């Protein structure tokens, strides 16, 4: 293969914050003390926090050095399955940084926040257009928060009909957040297995669905990267028994402009703006998880909602059946600005093209690697493909070893050991923003690793070699937790 | 489109490898009746330059310019943010990375969050802080759920002086759980009347906010004594953590869980989000905590390193039995607040808190001197309640319209028994001239 991307540059050591500094230093430009010092009762005062005092330069070097120990999308390919690590456009950061947005106070009268409210209103409209559903609330702040909103909507809907259902169907390919979100509403998840094609069968749902069951939570495309071809029929079964269909839209990046979610029978769906709509992940957030619904569920959406009245955007609380509030204010507005900017930059044709190319890239990787890695479901995939370590197990090489070795080649590993339905899963989601040369380079790296698994398996077991640290002792970290210094 | 790199030649050769003729054919597995027929109804794509003009126009339609003098906090505070904070927290390596599941390639985020956990624990006086929650309101909701799990009881006493919007969020979260919320009334001095919690049914927790929504400090120690007698937990909530630079922190007053909003610590208001849900507790409850935790460990060569830890509490391992469904949190906001706290240092944070206190006190006395009533007598930090003469609303509206001054937040929508009462906030961003001008204007 061509020269590896992975290389060892100069890695600077850096101490912990409190191992640095000197009492009396400061990195803050202190405003003038232009009022007299007021009386203060010592009964209420404390000693103040035990923080180190650092100069501005010390702070800047500290965080700059730390940043160089991270791998990120801007460093290279980050094909984490289910996470949609696409490129995060820089112009969107610039828009979110506009002073009028950054300094807007959430509790001023609506007439003084028209720009912010218009953005929320239009973003919700765009998301209805993209999903094919009827109404949206952008208040949930992350995917799991959107799921919770969805479950609360389902709960409120059944309650409004005077029924209390206790169960919910969750397929074995679901994200871990699905059962955890359902449990918050007191629903007992009923697991259903996917069939030999890796998707749900009509029969298994017909068997599981009854009038005690609130509905089903389906990720489509599912976490094997496969389209749930039977979903329309499944929805009909669930609806016939009075249930609702929850679609986890974490994988929307595969189907924008192609699938009409409303037509498949999905009643509620959350989206991840930090996946499909190119807002950055920030090392674990903040995200945004809008919840989208069919007309009949609109009265239950979180409040306040942004509505248009006499040409003005206003915040309305006038939805008596609403599930209530999910966030102190209106959600992660700063993230919404970036997703809004992305949609306005892409347009309908651009978004559809993004989905097509995301699917092309995943299928390309799948076709070019399936002769060296075991592909449990050899069918056309959507935006991601799932391999296993079955072939390499012959040399006692596991998925983890290959993932760690991939770091030495200069790539972030794919998602590993998920979905749980496949043993030793390697879940690759290249996204549409990777060009063919980079995909080829990644493919060559994985092919080289599969060769190393045969010829020099010890190399893989000891990898990575080029990172700042070697493999870390996670067991010790959990056994005797040290969570603060 | 500049984000999509495929040339026609790339497409041709890649489609050939995949074995289909066109991009459309990639979707053959999708049944016809699930497909979209028309195009998505979205506005035409804009160039970078058109977009920036358009967005600048939108951003101009908010009351956010330097001409505005906002004396409103109420959970979203205006503080000076050093240029270094925005600069460092927007480094690509932090911004465009994922949750640090692969620690060897994520030591930057991991050490930064470990340091955040440490600074947050020290600020709040608690033993352990998690890597963040979504915001102050959801952190409080999760704290109440955690108290229910730990104590296996069902009654929760919640102060009516906790931010009214937080109380609405907790009602949403607790709705389906069967937990019972008892609202604690307020005393005349602007603090919570928790004297009767001893007579209340077996409480899982009592939740107080300090400084509370009226800006007053609560006597957490006394509340801790009372609730601990019945084996319940004290949950100390906050919206303005800068107060702990000067006043006693929740941990030193016996709080079992401290949770709230950290936006004050270097994060822009951004129309209410993203902020920073801070969450801390004593170590004995750590296995019941929601959210991510970063822990210290060693690599194979004995070198210091950091990993996500105690993940058996979390949804991706424990699924429906997890301590929370949270996955993505507000990590970058936690990092931002750590950079801010590091920039101020212990001395700076104390001085800044003191300056906020002094300015708020100055405005209080000036308003008092002008004949207005400061409603509550309990000690306050940088917010307080003023009773203006009846009909002040027209003055308030006029000042906002004509002078770009927001003379506090009207309490009437939240506390109907407090008409003409306004919650005012003063931070270091307001000069003495600004304060004097406010006093002048509210009398006009």
XYZ file of N, CA and C in Angstrom, chain B residues 320-444:
375
model
N -32.367 -1.249 29.320
C -33.507 -0.678 30.065
C -33.239 -0.547 31.567
N -32.160 -1.157 32.072
C -31.867 -1.037 33.499
C -30.818 0.040 33.779
N -30.499 0.834 32.784
C -29.475 1.875 32.936
C -29.922 2.949 33.921
N -28.951 3.710 34.455
C -29.292 4.770 35.400
C -29.885 5.988 34.695
N -29.771 6.020 33.358
C -30.357 7.105 32.563
C -30.305 6.658 31.115
N -31.057 7.356 30.254
C -30.924 7.025 28.825
C -29.913 7.947 28.154
N -29.273 8.827 28.908
C -28.413 9.841 28.281
C -27.227 9.198 27.567
N -26.917 9.728 26.392
C -25.771 9.226 25.617
C -24.956 10.462 25.259
N -25.281 11.122 24.149
C -24.667 12.416 23.858
C -25.023 13.371 24.999
N -24.001 14.056 25.550
C -24.286 15.035 26.604
C -23.858 16.418 26.107
N -23.319 17.264 26.944
C -22.875 18.577 26.478
C -21.376 18.732 26.710
N -20.630 17.743 26.224
C -19.202 17.624 26.482
C -18.410 18.889 26.135
N -18.666 19.443 24.948
C -17.876 20.606 24.537
C -18.161 21.808 25.443
N -19.367 21.878 25.977
C -19.702 22.959 26.911
C -18.968 22.739 28.233
N -18.818 21.483 28.643
C -18.057 21.180 29.860
C -16.605 21.600 29.663
N -16.065 21.277 28.504
C -14.687 21.661 28.182
C -14.550 23.186 28.209
N -15.531 23.869 27.598
C -15.510 25.330 27.553
C -15.496 25.906 28.971
N -16.325 25.357 29.841
C -16.391 25.891 31.198
C -15.091 25.611 31.943
N -14.442 24.485 31.627
C -13.157 24.184 32.278
C -12.103 25.204 31.855
N -12.111 25.566 30.572
C -11.143 26.568 30.096
C -11.412 27.901 30.804
N -12.683 28.214 30.962
C -13.061 29.456 31.651
C -12.592 29.412 33.108
N -12.866 28.312 33.790
C -12.477 28.206 35.210
C -10.957 28.260 35.360
N -10.253 27.626 34.393
C -8.788 27.658 34.450
C -8.282 29.077 34.209
N -8.955 29.815 33.339
C -8.515 31.185 33.041
C -8.683 32.086 34.257
N -9.764 31.909 34.986
C -9.997 32.732 36.174
C -9.129 32.304 37.335
N -8.983 30.997 37.477
C -8.254 30.485 38.628
C -9.069 30.681 39.893
N -8.572 30.126 40.993
C -9.291 30.253 42.260
C -9.416 31.706 42.686
N -8.316 32.462 42.566
C -8.341 33.860 43.004
C -9.275 34.679 42.127
N -9.205 34.461 40.811
C -10.014 35.238 39.882
C -11.496 34.975 40.075
N -11.831 33.705 40.303
C -13.248 33.364 40.465
C -13.814 34.037 41.718
N -12.989 34.052 42.758
C -13.448 34.693 43.992
C -13.629 36.199 43.781
N -12.649 36.823 43.138
C -12.733 38.266 42.909
C -13.921 38.607 42.011
N -14.136 37.795 41.011
C -15.240 38.076 40.085
C -16.586 37.917 40.792
N -16.692 36.876 41.614
C -17.939 36.675 42.359
C -18.177 37.865 43.287
N -17.107 38.319 43.909
C -17.210 39.458 44.819
C -17.679 40.710 44.059
N -17.138 40.901 42.864
C -17.515 42.069 42.065
C -19.007 42.007 41.684
N -19.482 40.817 41.336
C -20.911 40.649 41.031
C -21.753 41.022 42.247
N -21.302 40.549 43.400
C -22.028 40.832 44.640
C -22.047 42.328 44.919
N -20.873 42.960 44.808
C -20.769 44.394 45.095
C -21.687 45.201 44.173
N -21.698 44.837 42.888
C -22.501 45.607 41.930
C -23.987 45.430 42.210
N -24.357 44.217 42.546
C -25.766 43.967 42.846
C -26.175 44.737 44.109
N -25.268 44.750 45.085
C -25.552 45.481 46.315
C -25.667 46.988 46.044
N -24.795 47.482 45.181
C -24.822 48.908 44.847
C -26.171 49.270 44.228
N -26.622 48.445 43.280
C -27.899 48.732 42.620
C -29.055 48.637 43.617
N -28.987 47.611 44.476
C -30.032 47.469 45.512
C -30.152 48.743 46.345
N -29.014 49.245 46.851
C -29.120 50.424 47.722
C -29.571 51.647 46.935
N -29.109 51.760 45.690
C -29.519 52.914 44.886
C -31.029 52.890 44.641
N -31.563 51.697 44.377
C -33.014 51.591 44.140
C -33.784 51.877 45.423
N -33.223 51.376 46.525
C -33.866 51.602 47.821
C -33.907 53.106 48.105
N -32.777 53.743 47.852
C -32.673 55.175 48.091
C -33.693 55.931 47.233
N -33.946 55.411 46.041
C -34.896 56.067 45.130
C -36.339 55.774 45.533
N -36.508 54.970 46.562
C -37.866 54.747 47.068
C -38.513 53.438 46.660
N -37.762 52.576 45.989
C -38.350 51.290 45.599
C -38.122 50.264 46.701
N -38.990 49.267 46.699
C -38.914 48.297 47.775
C -38.135 47.047 47.317
N -37.110 46.698 48.074
C -36.412 45.427 47.824
C -37.210 44.386 48.609
N -37.875 43.505 47.880
C -38.912 42.684 48.500
C -38.385 41.747 49.582
N -37.267 41.096 49.313
C -36.828 40.024 50.217
C -35.545 40.404 50.953
N -35.475 39.965 52.180
C -34.370 40.391 53.033
C -33.228 39.372 53.132
N -33.462 38.156 52.674
C -32.410 37.140 52.785
C -31.212 37.551 51.930
N -29.989 37.144 52.328
C -28.801 37.515 51.548
C -28.906 37.002 50.111
N -28.401 37.840 49.184
C -28.501 37.490 47.771
C -27.143 37.617 47.106
N -27.018 37.055 45.893
C -25.746 37.138 45.166
C -25.825 38.227 44.101
N -26.170 37.879 42.863
C -26.213 38.923 41.834
C -27.608 39.136 41.243
N -28.625 38.579 41.908
C -30.002 38.813 41.483
C -30.834 39.152 42.716
N -31.854 39.961 42.514
C -32.752 40.289 43.626
C -34.081 40.784 43.067
N -35.097 40.800 43.935
C -36.445 41.172 43.505
C -36.774 42.582 43.986
N -37.331 43.362 43.072
C -37.741 44.739 43.392
C -39.242 44.861 43.174
N -39.898 45.543 44.097
C -41.310 45.845 43.869
C -41.406 47.273 43.343
N -41.904 47.397 42.114
C -42.094 48.716 41.522
C -43.543 49.138 41.752
N -43.839 50.432 41.575
C -45.225 50.882 41.766
C -46.142 50.196 40.763
N -47.424 50.067 41.113
C -48.326 49.361 40.197
C -48.398 50.152 38.890
N -48.528 49.408 37.808
C -48.525 50.047 36.494
C -47.121 50.253 35.952
N -46.123 49.664 36.604
C -44.734 49.810 36.136
C -44.535 49.184 34.757
N -45.441 48.271 34.403
C -45.283 47.561 33.130
C -45.128 48.532 31.956
N -45.873 49.629 31.964
C -45.761 50.559 30.838
C -44.368 51.206 30.812
N -43.831 51.493 32.006
C -42.465 52.044 32.069
C -41.475 50.993 31.552
N -41.646 49.764 32.022
C -40.770 48.664 31.630
C -40.767 48.497 30.107
N -41.949 48.496 29.516
C -42.068 48.337 28.061
C -41.413 49.511 27.334
N -41.662 50.705 27.864
C -41.115 51.897 27.201
C -39.582 51.881 27.248
N -39.030 51.511 28.391
C -37.565 51.466 28.510
C -36.972 50.461 27.518
N -37.638 49.341 27.362
C -37.156 48.306 26.457
C -37.233 48.808 25.015
N -38.342 49.428 24.674
C -38.577 49.912 23.316
C -37.659 51.088 22.981
N -37.665 52.100 23.853
C -37.012 53.372 23.505
C -35.559 53.452 23.972
N -35.266 52.866 25.115
C -33.919 53.026 25.680
C -33.086 51.746 25.609
N -33.693 50.683 25.099
C -32.994 49.391 25.014
C -32.498 48.924 26.390
N -33.302 49.204 27.405
C -32.973 48.740 28.760
C -34.028 47.719 29.186
N -33.580 46.525 29.593
C -34.520 45.549 30.150
C -34.400 45.633 31.664
N -35.378 46.309 32.292
C -35.319 46.554 33.730
C -35.873 45.350 34.490
N -35.223 44.226 34.317
C -35.614 43.028 35.053
C -36.681 42.208 34.352
N -36.956 41.064 34.952
C -37.942 40.122 34.416
C -39.181 40.180 35.304
N -40.336 40.366 34.681
C -41.576 40.414 35.448
C -41.857 39.050 36.081
N -42.145 39.035 37.380
C -42.391 37.755 38.064
C -43.849 37.313 37.957
N -44.724 38.235 37.542
C -46.155 37.921 37.530
C -46.514 36.643 36.751
N -45.914 36.394 35.570
C -46.288 35.161 34.856
C -45.929 33.889 35.640
N -44.909 33.974 36.495
C -44.455 32.787 37.227
C -45.057 32.723 38.635
N -45.241 33.897 39.242
C -45.795 33.992 40.591
C -46.920 35.035 40.559
N -48.149 34.619 40.215
C -49.252 35.581 40.057
C -49.502 36.404 41.314
N -49.057 35.901 42.494
C -49.262 36.696 43.711
C -48.190 37.782 43.876
N -47.326 37.938 42.894
C -46.295 38.975 42.977
C -46.383 39.944 41.784
N -47.529 40.611 41.631
C -47.615 41.572 40.525
C -46.675 42.740 40.802
N -46.180 43.351 39.757
C -45.268 44.509 39.849
C -43.912 44.161 40.476
N -43.658 42.896 40.672
C -42.345 42.490 41.177
C -41.468 42.070 39.997
N -40.227 42.514 40.031
C -39.297 42.216 38.935
C -38.012 41.624 39.491
N -37.501 40.640 38.758
C -36.234 40.017 39.151
C -35.112 40.695 38.368
N -34.208 41.353 39.076
C -33.100 42.055 38.414
C -31.790 41.309 38.602
N -30.964 41.368 37.566
C -29.658 40.713 37.629
C -28.571 41.724 37.272
N -27.503 41.716 38.039
C -26.363 42.591 37.755
C -25.097 41.752 37.754
N -24.340 41.829 36.681
C -23.059 41.119 36.656
C -21.942 42.124 36.406
N -20.733 41.587 36.245
C -19.567 42.465 36.017
C -19.659 43.203 34.689
N -20.604 42.806 33.826
C -20.690 43.451 32.510
C -21.342 44.833 32.596
N -21.915 45.163 33.724
C -22.570 46.467 33.868
C -21.683 47.419 34.660
N -21.481 48.597 34.085
C -20.650 49.594 34.762
C -21.509 50.396 35.746
N -20.839 51.159 36.586
C -21.548 52.009 37.530
C -22.479 52.954 36.769
N -22.007 53.461 35.622
C -22.843 54.366 34.815
C -24.127 53.657 34.376
N -23.982 52.378 33.966
C -25.163 51.612 33.544
C -26.158 51.491 34.695
N -25.622 51.254 35.889
C -26.485 51.064 37.056
C -27.171 52.379 37.420
N -26.401 53.443 37.382
C -26.984 54.764 37.691
C -28.058 55.126 36.670
N -27.769 54.816 35.403
C -28.742 55.129 34.346
C -30.030 54.345 34.575
N -29.899 53.110 34.978
C -31.092 52.290 35.231
C -31.947 52.923 36.341
N -31.288 53.302 37.425
C -32.022 53.886 38.549
C -32.743 55.161 38.094
N -32.044 55.967 37.275
C -32.643 57.187 36.746
C -33.877 56.862 35.888
N -33.697 55.902 35.003
C -34.746 55.618 34.024
C -36.004 55.022 34.664
N -35.823 54.150 35.662
C -37.030 53.545 36.240
C -37.849 54.577 37.018
N -37.261 55.717 37.315
C -38.006 56.764 38.008
C -38.690 57.729 37.039
N -38.341 57.610 35.744
C -38.853 58.601 34.788
C -40.292 58.317 34.394
